[in-house]
Amino acid sequence: MQTLTQLWDLLNRLNRFSFKVNADNESVTGWQGKGQGLIKRRASGETEVSQPESGAIVETIERGYYYVSADRKVPMHNQYLWQFKGDYIRLTHLRLGWDKPVFLFDIIENRYDELVTRQSHQCAADNYDASFVLSPDSLAMQWRIQGPKKREVLDYIYSV
């Protein structure tokens, strides 16, 4: 059983990430490779509580490198806002800044006690979806991106 409270606790402890990008033959982006980096967090309210209050937030700022090939690395940066809403956690992308948030999706517990997205995120012609697996000290998050020019899977591991 994986719960939103367990995910919230983990979000408040994450320090680093790694990821691997795979694109199938139909994807024209050419994205293949892996990356890693560190996470800086900012949170509202108490972070060590058994039940977070609705409205609590955690901002995660990811900085690292994407290794396109063995000899070529590219700096990368992501910024997310996670909001605890009681029966779901909202994920928003802040890459464009706090004044231009991009809503991605709500994470809910389904009837099988799994954490899933309530709906996928549509960006132009591309559909973004994610799945989540929690461990005591890590979060595995798999992004699936499907569109006319994209067929990619990004496997992220966030850890304490």
mmCIF file of C-alpha atoms in Angstrom:
data_model
loop_
_atom_site.group_PDB
_atom_site.id
_atom_site.type_symbol
_atom_site.label_atom_id
_atom_site.label_comp_id
_atom_site.label_asym_id
_atom_site.label_seq_id
_atom_site.Cartn_x
_atom_site.Cartn_y
_atom_site.Cartn_z
ATOM 1 C CA MET A 1 0.000 0.000 0.000
ATOM 2 C CA GLN A 2 1.345 3.414 -0.971
ATOM 3 C CA THR A 3 -0.259 6.512 0.438
ATOM 4 C CA LEU A 4 -0.146 10.218 -0.225
ATOM 5 C CA THR A 5 1.128 10.750 3.327
ATOM 6 C CA GLN A 6 4.080 8.428 2.641
ATOM 7 C CA LEU A 7 4.816 10.315 -0.586
ATOM 8 C CA TRP A 8 4.605 13.640 1.274
ATOM 9 C CA ASP A 9 7.032 12.437 3.948
ATOM 10 C CA LEU A 10 9.447 11.294 1.255
ATOM 11 C CA LEU A 11 9.212 14.580 -0.693
ATOM 12 C CA ASN A 12 10.408 16.376 2.435
ATOM 13 C CA ARG A 13 13.545 14.206 2.631
ATOM 14 C CA LEU A 14 14.762 13.881 -0.969
ATOM 15 C CA ASN A 15 18.281 15.146 -1.714
ATOM 16 C CA ARG A 16 19.362 13.750 -5.084
ATOM 17 C CA PHE A 17 18.050 12.321 -8.324
ATOM 18 C CA SER A 18 19.125 10.287 -11.304
ATOM 19 C CA PHE A 19 17.301 9.496 -14.518
ATOM 20 C CA LYS A 20 17.512 7.605 -17.759
ATOM 21 C CA VAL A 21 15.828 8.653 -21.014
ATOM 22 C CA ASN A 22 14.731 6.141 -23.623
ATOM 23 C CA ALA A 23 13.085 7.014 -26.922
ATOM 24 C CA ASP A 24 11.747 4.475 -29.375
ATOM 25 C CA ASN A 25 12.461 4.512 -33.099
ATOM 26 C CA GLU A 26 9.359 6.618 -33.843
ATOM 27 C CA SER A 27 10.563 9.506 -31.660
ATOM 28 C CA VAL A 28 12.298 12.242 -33.641
ATOM 29 C CA THR A 29 13.810 14.085 -30.655
ATOM 30 C CA GLY A 30 16.794 11.771 -30.425
ATOM 31 C CA TRP A 31 16.622 11.831 -26.627
ATOM 32 C CA GLN A 32 18.745 9.051 -25.179
ATOM 33 C CA GLY A 33 20.988 9.225 -22.189
ATOM 34 C CA LYS A 34 21.049 9.640 -18.456
ATOM 35 C CA GLY A 35 21.476 12.313 -15.868
ATOM 36 C CA GLN A 36 21.904 13.037 -12.206
ATOM 37 C CA GLY A 37 21.948 15.886 -9.764
ATOM 38 C CA LEU A 38 21.011 17.337 -6.408
ATOM 39 C CA ILE A 39 17.718 18.574 -5.004
ATOM 40 C CA LYS A 40 17.200 21.653 -2.888
ATOM 41 C CA ARG A 41 13.888 21.874 -1.014
ATOM 42 C CA ARG A 42 11.780 24.639 0.463
ATOM 43 C CA ALA A 43 8.696 23.738 2.471
ATOM 44 C CA SER A 44 5.862 25.479 4.259
ATOM 45 C CA GLY A 45 4.864 24.375 7.740
ATOM 46 C CA GLU A 46 6.254 21.472 9.671
ATOM 47 C CA THR A 47 7.883 18.801 7.547
ATOM 48 C CA GLU A 48 7.894 16.053 10.191
ATOM 49 C CA VAL A 49 4.201 15.452 10.817
ATOM 50 C CA SER A 50 2.173 12.250 10.715
ATOM 51 C CA GLN A 51 -0.592 13.930 8.701
ATOM 52 C CA PRO A 52 0.259 17.030 6.637
ATOM 53 C CA GLU A 53 -2.238 19.873 6.540
ATOM 54 C CA SER A 54 -4.113 20.605 3.352
ATOM 55 C CA GLY A 55 -2.367 23.501 1.627
ATOM 56 C CA ALA A 56 1.154 22.500 2.722
ATOM 57 C CA ILE A 57 3.743 22.936 -0.027
ATOM 58 C CA VAL A 58 7.175 21.629 -0.932
ATOM 59 C CA GLU A 59 9.202 23.265 -3.677
ATOM 60 C CA THR A 60 11.908 21.068 -5.181
ATOM 61 C CA ILE A 61 14.705 22.556 -7.257
ATOM 62 C CA GLU A 62 16.714 20.058 -9.295
ATOM 63 C CA ARG A 63 20.136 20.925 -10.688
ATOM 64 C CA GLY A 64 22.401 18.502 -12.438
ATOM 65 C CA TYR A 65 23.669 17.222 -15.752
ATOM 66 C CA TYR A 66 22.162 15.300 -18.633
ATOM 67 C CA TYR A 67 24.764 13.062 -20.287
ATOM 68 C CA VAL A 68 23.852 12.930 -23.961
ATOM 69 C CA SER A 69 26.918 10.778 -24.630
ATOM 70 C CA ALA A 70 29.974 9.608 -22.713
ATOM 71 C CA ASP A 71 31.853 12.808 -23.575
ATOM 72 C CA ARG A 72 29.025 15.370 -23.710
ATOM 73 C CA LYS A 73 27.096 16.645 -20.708
ATOM 74 C CA VAL A 74 24.476 19.384 -20.647
ATOM 75 C CA PRO A 75 23.470 21.339 -17.515
ATOM 76 C CA MET A 76 19.825 20.801 -16.568
ATOM 77 C CA HIS A 77 17.418 22.417 -14.135
ATOM 78 C CA ASN A 78 13.851 21.699 -13.048
ATOM 79 C CA GLN A 79 11.703 23.363 -10.434
ATOM 80 C CA TYR A 80 8.484 21.839 -9.095
ATOM 81 C CA LEU A 81 5.807 22.806 -6.609
ATOM 82 C CA TRP A 82 4.144 19.937 -4.745
ATOM 83 C CA GLN A 83 0.934 20.879 -2.903
ATOM 84 C CA PHE A 84 -0.781 18.605 -0.377
ATOM 85 C CA LYS A 85 -4.540 18.926 -0.897
ATOM 86 C CA GLY A 86 -5.829 16.222 1.468
ATOM 87 C CA ASP A 87 -7.041 13.564 -0.960
ATOM 88 C CA TYR A 88 -4.464 14.372 -3.652
ATOM 89 C CA ILE A 89 -1.066 15.994 -4.216
ATOM 90 C CA ARG A 90 -0.876 18.577 -6.997
ATOM 91 C CA LEU A 91 2.314 18.779 -9.074
ATOM 92 C CA THR A 92 3.108 22.057 -10.826
ATOM 93 C CA HIS A 93 6.150 22.920 -12.925
ATOM 94 C CA LEU A 94 7.855 26.231 -12.074
ATOM 95 C CA ARG A 95 10.456 26.287 -14.837
ATOM 96 C CA LEU A 96 9.008 29.587 -16.081
ATOM 97 C CA GLY A 97 8.848 31.009 -12.535
ATOM 98 C CA TRP A 98 6.345 31.372 -9.710
ATOM 99 C CA ASP A 99 4.358 33.883 -11.745
ATOM 100 C CA LYS A 100 3.891 31.403 -14.634
ATOM 101 C CA PRO A 101 3.192 27.998 -13.057
ATOM 102 C CA VAL A 102 2.342 25.089 -15.360
ATOM 103 C CA PHE A 103 -0.103 22.607 -13.823
ATOM 104 C CA LEU A 104 1.020 19.043 -14.582
ATOM 105 C CA PHE A 105 -1.360 16.719 -12.732
ATOM 106 C CA ASP A 106 -2.897 15.593 -9.465
ATOM 107 C CA ILE A 107 -1.559 12.450 -7.811
ATOM 108 C CA ILE A 108 -4.215 10.280 -6.170
ATOM 109 C CA GLU A 109 -4.528 6.909 -4.447
ATOM 110 C CA ASN A 110 -6.509 4.539 -6.658
ATOM 111 C CA ARG A 111 -8.706 1.657 -5.470
ATOM 112 C CA TYR A 112 -5.694 -0.682 -5.626
ATOM 113 C CA ASP A 113 -3.746 1.520 -3.156
ATOM 114 C CA GLU A 114 -1.383 2.702 -5.899
ATOM 115 C CA LEU A 115 -0.327 6.286 -6.529
ATOM 116 C CA VAL A 116 -1.398 7.373 -10.006
ATOM 117 C CA THR A 117 -2.146 10.569 -11.910
ATOM 118 C CA ARG A 118 -5.803 11.598 -11.960
ATOM 119 C CA GLN A 119 -5.351 12.734 -15.558
ATOM 120 C CA SER A 120 -2.458 13.120 -17.962
ATOM 121 C CA HIS A 121 -0.939 16.487 -18.892
ATOM 122 C CA GLN A 122 -1.380 17.753 -22.430
ATOM 123 C CA CYS A 123 1.370 20.034 -23.779
ATOM 124 C CA ALA A 124 0.654 21.021 -27.380
ATOM 125 C CA ALA A 125 0.350 17.673 -29.207
ATOM 126 C CA ASP A 126 2.196 15.708 -26.513
ATOM 127 C CA ASN A 127 0.647 13.731 -23.671
ATOM 128 C CA TYR A 128 2.574 13.404 -20.382
ATOM 129 C CA ASP A 129 1.699 10.749 -17.819
ATOM 130 C CA ALA A 130 3.528 9.381 -14.786
ATOM 131 C CA SER A 131 3.554 6.460 -12.379
ATOM 132 C CA PHE A 132 5.044 6.283 -8.898
ATOM 133 C CA VAL A 133 6.630 3.591 -6.722
ATOM 134 C CA LEU A 134 7.691 4.421 -3.172
ATOM 135 C CA SER A 135 10.427 2.780 -1.110
ATOM 136 C CA PRO A 136 11.422 3.832 2.416
ATOM 137 C CA ASP A 137 14.197 6.107 1.090
ATOM 138 C CA SER A 138 13.388 6.630 -2.589
ATOM 139 C CA LEU A 139 10.732 7.516 -5.118
ATOM 140 C CA ALA A 140 10.713 5.953 -8.577
ATOM 141 C CA MET A 141 8.792 8.164 -10.990
ATOM 142 C CA GLN A 142 8.334 7.125 -14.595
ATOM 143 C CA TRP A 143 7.283 9.766 -17.115
ATOM 144 C CA ARG A 144 5.730 8.565 -20.375
ATOM 145 C CA ILE A 145 5.593 11.111 -23.193
ATOM 146 C CA GLN A 146 3.540 10.311 -26.290
ATOM 147 C CA GLY A 147 2.933 12.531 -29.284
ATOM 148 C CA PRO A 148 3.282 12.719 -33.044
ATOM 149 C CA LYS A 149 7.041 13.301 -32.744
ATOM 150 C CA LYS A 150 7.743 11.980 -29.239
ATOM 151 C CA ARG A 151 7.693 8.478 -27.815
ATOM 152 C CA GLU A 152 9.846 8.684 -24.723
ATOM 153 C CA VAL A 153 10.130 7.181 -21.271
ATOM 154 C CA LEU A 154 12.023 8.957 -18.495
ATOM 155 C CA ASP A 155 12.820 6.818 -15.458
ATOM 156 C CA TYR A 156 13.633 9.011 -12.443
ATOM 157 C CA ILE A 157 14.905 7.831 -9.073
ATOM 158 C CA TYR A 158 14.691 10.393 -6.278
ATOM 159 C CA SER A 159 16.496 9.461 -3.064
ATOM 160 C CA VAL A 160 17.380 10.736 0.393
#
